[in-house]
Structures are given as structure tokens and as C-alpha cells.
Amino acid sequence: MKQFEVPIIYRSPLITAIKKKRKEMDKMKKDFTPTHLDLGLLHIYLARHFGFCYGVENAIEIAEMIHNPQVNADLQAHGVKFLQDTQGTTLIPFDELKPEDIVLIPAFGTTLEIEKKLHQLGIRIEEYNTTCPFVEKVWNRSEAIAKDRYTIIIHGKPKHEETRATFSHASVHSPSVIVKDMAQTNELAKYITGEKPSSMFYEEFKGQYSNGFDVEKDLQRIGVVNQTTMLASDTQAIADFLKQTMTGKYQLNAEHSEEHFADTRDTLCYATNDNQNAVIAMLETNADLAIVVGGYNSSNTSHLVELCEEKLPTYFINNEEKILSGNQILHYNFHTKEEMLTRDYIPETRPVKILLTSGASCPDALVEGVIKKMAGFYQKENSIERLIEEFSY
Ligand code: SF4
């Protein structure tokens, strides 16, 4: 894959040395065990894969907006203004734009409606379109499924920019519906089996189905694609369940399932898979707590948190400043969407063992900041330099 020159402010000498060393030792990316950082009374286990993905580095190179508050604040300081917030709410009306303005399309891509509006305003978007190729791959998959006359079921967060963009691109080719989770998939299945009357669908899935969607006709042949950053196990469970629903309804055996269900692989991107697999491997280490660093509205980061939470106390923070002291941490609860304060988050046991990872839009500099802050509580300030040396040979 193409290599990018990430701006120095996002880089970390320590993380760069660690990633380089791990890459050299494991060129085929087969070893998912975490990197052990021995800081005396503090042991940190750093996930094998984390941080900036291809799409984010590509977008930053073209000057980009991503789900990371530090990166976005930096862009705003350079005069970049946001036209919409992450929910799609207008911040600057499009009619204030002039043909000479430069509009950047984010890595998530955008809807065909927005592309059209920008074209009508005379704005050229091609040069500054940072849509990630892995998102475009989902659009291509949708088109392929549509060509075979399947309705497209999109597993994603209905309000997320990427899912809105995928929905827009998919629905020009075929009827499309978004399901946000297994609970909603269960409800969708009831319309497939006829357990629920079609008339209820339109209210229940309001804002999540394409224009002219016909429940009777459009749920007879279906295929699933997903937002690139969903939890792999959720996506698999949803696809398996829908396949089972279709084979049950039409009394099909495995060889004939494609008559009603497009049997394709998930559309998660490589970074989602690598980062989630690295967390799963990291969780095999016995530890006291996990820290996950990333933007609070970042989908891929929240799934890493979800995986860790199942196993041990997990603190989701967006930078090291949220670690207030060795006793207090301010962290985000993505279930309630609130930041909360936890006291005595570090247990009495020594050495303290911490699992650490970050999301695909999180600069490595922030992860190094967390390591330094934690090391500081154990009077190990110099140890970072020692670690850099250690990983540089
Ligand atoms: S998370 Fe995946 S799809 Fe999203 S920008 Fe990164 S590489 Fe692309």
C-alpha cells in the first residue's frame, strides 16, 4: 500500500520505533500479540495494530477532517471550516460557497446529493476528494449485489457519515435499508417472514429505507454490506441470521441459498480487522485495566472499547489530559454518551498491568502522551528514551 508522510505533530518517536520494529519482525502480519513495555512498577501491553489507517493518512495528506478532535482542531486553526457536523447538520449554508472555494470530501465519502449540489455551485471536488478506497469498495460491492437484483441491507450506524454516503450510493442501484444492530435485524426479519404487517415497516425504519421501498417485493432477495468500521462479530452474526431467515422462509438448502441471499464476505476494511484482531489477542494478557484512545464519535474506536469492556475495566479517553492523576480519570461512556469521572482506577497490585490501544483516526502522539503520563506516576520519565533506544535496534 502507498506510504504517506504523516505530519510531525501527529507522530511519536516511541510508537514509530515500536511499529517499525514489529513490522520488520513480522512482515506477513501474522503475529497479533501485544508489545510489552516494561516500565518497572508499570507494565503496558500495546496492541499490535492501532492508530492511523490508510484512509486517514491519505486524507490528512490531502488535508482532511476525520473523527479525531485534535486533528480537526488543528485543521480549523489552519483556516479549514466545517460545512456540516458529523450528524449532517448544516454549519455553513452551501449557498454561501463560491466556485473558487475548495471543498474537501472526507474519508467517509459523501452522498450523491451533496456531490450534485457542489457541482451545481461550480465547485470542483475531484482534486480534494479524500474518500477512502475501502469505502468505495463497499459502494462497488453494493452495485454488484444490485446488478444481481438483490436489495441491499446496510449494517451501519444510520447517522454516521459513511453509512449515509453508502446508503446514497447504494440506493441509486437498488432498494436499500439500513440496520443498526442485531435487534433491528430481528425486526427486519419479521417483515421478511410476514410475522409483522408491512404497514408497520415504514414507521419503524423511518429514515433508513430508500424512496419507494416496497416491503412485499423488496425483501425477497437480499444481500448485506456494512459500514467499514463495525464490530466483525456483529456483522457476521447479522449476515448469518438474515441468511438463515431467507433459507427458512423459502425452504432452501445451502446450495440454493443464493436464490434469495447474496452470499458475500463482509465489507469491513483491513484496519478494522487488524485493530479488532489485535485487541482480541491483547485481551489474552492478564491485565488490570485497558485504556483506549480516540475521538468520542469514532465508530471504530467505540468497537475496540466494546471488545475490551467485555473482559476488564476499560477507560475510553481522547487524550492524556483525561488522566487527571494516579487516582482519577475522566473517561467517556459511549453507551450513555457522557464523560464520567472514576476514582481509584488503578488497583493496589504491583506491577500494574495496562492494555493500551487507539482508534484509526488517533495520532500516535496521543498514545505516547498516555504512556508518558502513566510512566510519570511511577517516576519513570527517562524510561521512554530507554524504550525508544531498545526498539530502535
Ligand atoms: S477506517 Fe478503514 S475505511 Fe475508514 S478511512 Fe480507515 S482504512 Fe478507510
XYZ file of C-alpha atoms and ligand atoms in Angstrom:
401
model
C 0.000 0.000 0.000
C 1.072 3.568 -0.622
C 3.123 5.133 2.197
C 2.308 8.626 3.455
C 4.351 11.317 5.139
C 2.380 11.944 8.346
C 2.932 15.475 9.746
C 5.389 15.519 12.640
C 2.842 16.836 15.173
C 0.874 13.591 14.876
C 3.919 11.343 15.105
C 5.563 9.747 18.110
C 9.228 8.680 18.168
C 8.427 5.814 20.540
C 5.433 4.445 18.628
C 7.233 4.856 15.287
C 10.185 2.810 16.634
C 7.852 0.118 18.009
C 5.763 -0.149 14.824
C 8.868 -0.267 12.644
C 10.443 -2.999 14.764
C 7.261 -5.094 14.853
C 6.852 -4.739 11.091
C 10.424 -5.854 10.444
C 9.971 -8.888 12.690
C 6.575 -9.830 11.270
C 6.389 -8.819 7.616
C 3.373 -11.027 6.913
C 1.361 -9.554 9.821
C 0.765 -12.943 11.392
C 1.759 -12.101 14.964
C -1.041 -10.276 16.797
C 0.491 -10.438 20.295
C 0.831 -7.046 22.002
C 4.144 -5.253 22.531
C 5.244 -5.421 26.148
C 6.658 -2.194 27.578
C 8.347 -2.857 30.911
C 8.378 0.327 32.964
C 9.208 -1.243 36.328
C 6.091 -0.998 38.500
C 4.073 -0.303 35.358
C 3.709 -2.772 32.509
C 1.989 -1.599 29.348
C 0.793 -4.019 26.682
C 0.405 -2.138 23.442
C -1.843 -3.622 20.744
C -0.036 -4.929 17.660
C -2.110 -2.699 15.352
C -3.624 0.674 16.154
C -3.644 4.284 15.042
C -3.818 5.988 11.656
C -5.161 3.791 8.869
C -4.590 4.157 5.129
C -7.733 6.243 4.617
C -6.884 8.694 7.389
C -3.239 9.151 6.309
C -4.395 9.651 2.726
C -6.986 12.173 3.855
C -4.540 14.054 6.071
C -2.155 14.275 3.135
C -4.897 15.971 1.123
C -5.884 17.965 4.279
C -8.726 16.251 5.890
C -11.387 16.015 8.516
C -11.711 12.804 10.457
C -13.218 11.629 13.710
C -10.485 12.968 15.897
C -10.884 16.226 17.813
C -7.163 17.088 17.902
C -6.703 16.620 14.154
C -9.877 18.570 13.409
C -8.928 21.415 15.775
C -5.560 21.609 14.054
C -7.230 21.890 10.644
C -9.577 24.590 11.931
C -6.576 26.503 13.276
C -5.273 26.426 9.688
C -8.478 28.046 8.443
C -10.414 24.944 7.373
C -14.120 25.363 8.131
C -16.666 22.593 8.506
C -19.752 22.786 6.293
C -21.608 20.129 8.309
C -21.213 18.450 11.654
C -20.940 14.677 11.950
C -24.749 14.331 12.094
C -25.077 16.137 8.752
C -26.400 19.368 10.329
C -25.538 22.453 8.278
C -22.904 24.686 9.856
C -22.313 26.877 6.786
C -25.099 27.023 4.188
C -23.959 25.702 0.811
C -25.307 28.775 -0.982
C -22.578 30.837 0.737
C -19.978 28.888 -1.231
C -18.268 30.327 -4.296
C -16.870 28.380 -7.262
C -13.316 29.265 -6.190
C -13.774 27.701 -2.736
C -12.035 24.406 -2.066
C -14.322 21.764 -0.615
C -12.756 18.628 0.859
C -14.728 15.391 0.813
C -13.837 13.358 3.917
C -12.519 9.791 4.030
C -16.065 8.532 4.748
C -17.159 9.819 1.335
C -20.317 11.832 0.842
C -23.804 11.451 -0.552
C -24.597 11.809 -4.249
C -26.986 14.625 -3.282
C -24.142 16.673 -1.755
C -21.853 15.925 -4.710
C -24.583 17.166 -7.046
C -25.153 20.347 -5.026
C -21.424 21.144 -5.109
C -21.271 20.542 -8.867
C -24.229 22.868 -9.347
C -22.361 25.556 -7.402
C -19.445 25.161 -9.794
C -17.135 23.646 -7.165
C -14.667 21.027 -8.355
C -14.403 18.247 -5.827
C -12.284 15.698 -7.686
C -8.921 17.059 -6.610
C -9.799 17.207 -2.919
C -11.928 14.112 -2.679
C -10.341 12.009 0.071
C -12.932 9.202 0.032
C -11.125 6.092 1.258
C -10.773 3.338 -1.371
C -12.068 0.866 1.227
C -15.314 2.852 1.444
C -15.530 2.940 -2.355
C -15.127 -0.822 -2.274
C -18.377 -1.037 -0.281
C -20.127 1.102 -2.905
C -18.785 -1.191 -5.640
C -19.952 -4.251 -3.750
C -23.412 -2.680 -3.378
C -23.525 -2.069 -7.110
C -22.527 -5.664 -7.837
C -25.222 -7.002 -5.498
C -27.764 -4.658 -7.082
C -26.852 -5.890 -10.590
C -27.872 -9.357 -9.469
C -31.222 -7.877 -8.408
C -30.729 -8.125 -4.675
C -31.970 -5.462 -2.252
C -29.071 -4.005 -0.254
C -29.122 -4.304 3.518
C -26.530 -1.965 5.047
C -25.290 -2.800 8.529
C -24.155 0.546 9.900
C -24.945 3.476 12.150
C -27.780 5.283 10.339
C -26.445 8.764 11.178
C -22.763 8.078 10.539
C -21.360 9.970 7.528
C -20.044 6.806 5.920
C -23.324 4.924 6.222
C -25.264 7.914 4.895
C -22.857 8.057 1.929
C -23.082 4.299 1.306
C -26.881 4.412 1.545
C -26.972 7.225 -1.010
C -24.673 5.380 -3.439
C -26.415 2.011 -2.933
C -29.972 3.271 -3.301
C -29.433 4.549 -6.858
C -28.811 0.942 -7.877
C -31.286 -0.996 -5.776
C -33.807 -0.670 -2.925
C -31.786 -0.291 0.291
C -32.368 -0.495 4.052
C -30.034 0.289 6.958
C -29.997 -1.918 10.062
C -28.064 -0.561 13.004
C -27.733 -3.741 15.068
C -28.958 -7.275 15.688
C -32.110 -6.071 17.482
C -33.142 -4.121 14.398
C -32.186 -7.026 12.137
C -34.513 -9.235 14.165
C -37.343 -6.796 13.492
C -36.493 -6.625 9.796
C -36.638 -10.432 9.659
C -40.236 -10.292 10.919
C -41.213 -8.364 7.777
C -39.417 -10.974 5.664
C -41.273 -13.849 7.316
C -44.577 -11.975 7.398
C -44.701 -12.060 11.190
C -45.219 -8.288 11.186
C -47.576 -6.418 8.822
C -45.759 -4.463 6.091
C -47.579 -1.270 7.070
C -45.553 -1.067 10.316
C -42.216 -1.137 8.491
C -42.358 2.455 7.255
C -42.635 3.942 10.736
C -40.230 1.507 12.358
C -37.488 2.020 9.746
C -38.205 5.698 9.130
C -35.191 7.428 7.571
C -33.480 4.075 6.958
C -35.061 2.871 3.686
C -34.846 4.151 0.129
C -37.608 6.033 -1.671
C -40.380 3.810 -2.981
C -39.311 0.829 -0.863
C -41.872 -1.953 -1.210
C -41.739 -4.334 1.759
C -43.667 -7.099 -0.047
C -41.457 -7.080 -3.119
C -38.097 -5.721 -1.981
C -37.346 -8.192 0.802
C -37.448 -11.308 -1.381
C -33.795 -11.220 -2.472
C -31.272 -9.527 -0.210
C -27.534 -9.022 0.214
C -25.610 -7.436 3.092
C -22.854 -4.821 3.038
C -21.601 -2.923 6.047
C -20.007 0.228 7.326
C -16.267 -0.479 7.210
C -15.775 0.046 10.945
C -18.430 -2.194 12.524
C -17.647 -4.956 15.005
C -16.682 -8.007 12.914
C -18.619 -10.454 15.114
C -21.820 -8.323 14.936
C -21.656 -8.093 11.164
C -21.093 -11.832 10.852
C -23.996 -12.605 13.202
C -26.307 -10.282 11.257
C -25.394 -11.796 7.868
C -25.749 -15.352 9.234
C -29.106 -14.558 10.786
C -30.504 -12.976 7.617
C -29.263 -15.897 5.534
C -30.976 -18.295 7.914
C -34.172 -16.222 7.743
C -34.178 -16.379 3.935
C -33.350 -20.084 3.697
C -36.039 -20.800 6.304
C -38.697 -18.739 4.564
C -38.002 -20.171 1.100
C -37.160 -23.705 2.309
C -33.747 -23.630 0.645
C -30.778 -25.857 1.267
C -27.247 -24.401 1.387
C -26.556 -24.830 -2.375
C -29.599 -22.794 -3.329
C -29.388 -20.016 -0.746
C -28.177 -17.564 -3.426
C -31.643 -17.593 -4.976
C -32.663 -15.262 -2.142
C -29.473 -14.273 -0.306
C -26.272 -12.890 -1.817
C -23.541 -14.818 -0.064
C -20.669 -12.346 0.090
C -17.979 -11.567 2.634
C -18.252 -8.585 4.949
C -17.054 -5.177 3.788
C -15.060 -4.291 6.904
C -11.775 -2.632 5.989
C -8.313 -4.053 6.683
C -7.706 -1.529 9.512
C -10.911 -2.521 11.307
C -9.976 -6.181 11.046
C -6.347 -5.657 12.101
C -7.209 -3.387 15.021
C -10.006 -5.639 16.319
C -7.904 -8.798 15.949
C -5.019 -7.077 17.727
C -7.345 -6.186 20.626
C -8.669 -9.751 20.791
C -5.062 -11.032 21.007
C -4.134 -8.309 23.526
C -7.035 -9.370 25.756
C -5.374 -12.736 26.282
C -2.890 -10.959 28.556
C -3.962 -10.827 32.184
C -4.197 -7.125 32.974
C -5.784 -4.746 35.476
C -7.371 -2.296 33.067
C -7.485 -1.151 29.464
C -7.134 2.352 28.040
C -8.485 3.088 24.562
C -7.567 6.423 22.989
C -9.667 8.014 20.268
C -12.347 10.528 19.325
C -15.598 10.046 21.221
C -17.625 9.992 17.986
C -15.326 7.492 16.313
C -17.141 4.308 15.352
C -14.074 2.079 15.012
C -12.719 3.225 18.397
C -16.002 2.519 20.198
C -15.881 -1.072 18.925
C -12.390 -1.530 20.383
C -13.798 -0.250 23.685
C -16.695 -2.691 23.393
C -14.305 -5.625 22.985
C -12.183 -4.565 25.981
C -15.185 -3.845 28.216
C -16.280 -7.462 27.974
C -13.084 -8.519 29.677
C -11.847 -5.819 32.092
C -12.348 -2.231 33.355
C -11.880 -0.029 30.273
C -11.314 3.724 30.037
C -12.076 5.490 26.739
C -10.216 8.821 26.642
C -9.476 11.260 23.840
C -6.076 12.406 25.141
C -3.717 12.046 28.084
C -5.145 15.113 29.832
C -8.148 12.976 30.769
C -5.833 11.068 33.104
C -6.152 13.586 35.919
C -3.873 11.780 38.368
C -2.880 8.320 39.530
C -6.263 8.224 41.284
C -8.692 9.923 38.929
C -9.562 9.538 35.273
C -12.166 11.321 33.193
C -13.450 8.976 30.520
C -16.241 8.582 28.006
C -19.092 6.179 28.459
C -20.213 5.635 24.863
C -23.398 3.845 25.993
C -24.698 6.943 27.832
C -22.690 9.345 25.636
C -21.309 11.133 28.694
C -17.905 11.753 30.139
C -17.574 10.400 33.688
C -15.059 10.560 36.495
C -13.728 7.356 38.011
C -11.651 7.372 41.193
C -9.114 4.721 42.200
C -8.971 3.342 38.677
C -5.504 1.895 39.297
C -5.570 -1.104 41.653
C -3.096 -1.555 44.519
C -1.347 -4.526 42.895
C 2.199 -4.021 41.544
C 3.257 -4.109 38.832
C 0.148 -2.503 37.357
C -0.691 -4.063 34.009
C -2.405 -1.870 31.425
C -3.623 -2.791 27.944
C -3.409 0.123 25.521
C -4.726 0.772 22.022
C -6.203 3.552 19.894
C -8.617 4.090 17.009
C -7.872 4.510 13.301
C -8.062 8.309 13.419
C -5.956 8.769 16.558
C -2.466 10.259 16.159
C 0.317 8.127 17.666
C 1.497 11.233 19.527
C -1.576 10.907 21.765
C -0.784 7.288 22.606
C 2.782 8.278 23.502
C 1.288 11.052 25.659
C -0.694 8.435 27.601
C 2.377 6.225 28.081
C 4.429 9.205 29.310
C 1.696 10.343 31.678
C 1.289 6.893 33.202
C 5.077 6.400 33.421
C 5.303 9.749 35.237
C 3.215 8.342 38.115
C 5.924 5.750 38.637
C 8.905 8.172 38.322
C 9.956 6.656 35.044
C 10.255 9.768 32.860
C 13.612 8.689 31.366
C 12.352 5.262 30.558
C 10.665 6.489 27.367
C 14.093 7.342 25.903
C 15.344 3.920 27.014
C 12.380 2.255 25.268
C 12.966 4.228 22.061
C 16.577 3.019 22.078
C 15.505 -0.528 22.802
C 13.122 -0.610 19.842
C 15.497 1.161 17.508
C 17.921 -1.786 17.346
S -11.144 3.005 8.893
Fe -10.879 1.786 7.000
S -12.438 2.540 5.587
Fe -12.251 4.071 7.232
S -10.749 5.528 6.443
Fe -9.596 3.995 7.599
S -8.943 2.428 6.073
Fe -10.584 3.673 5.164
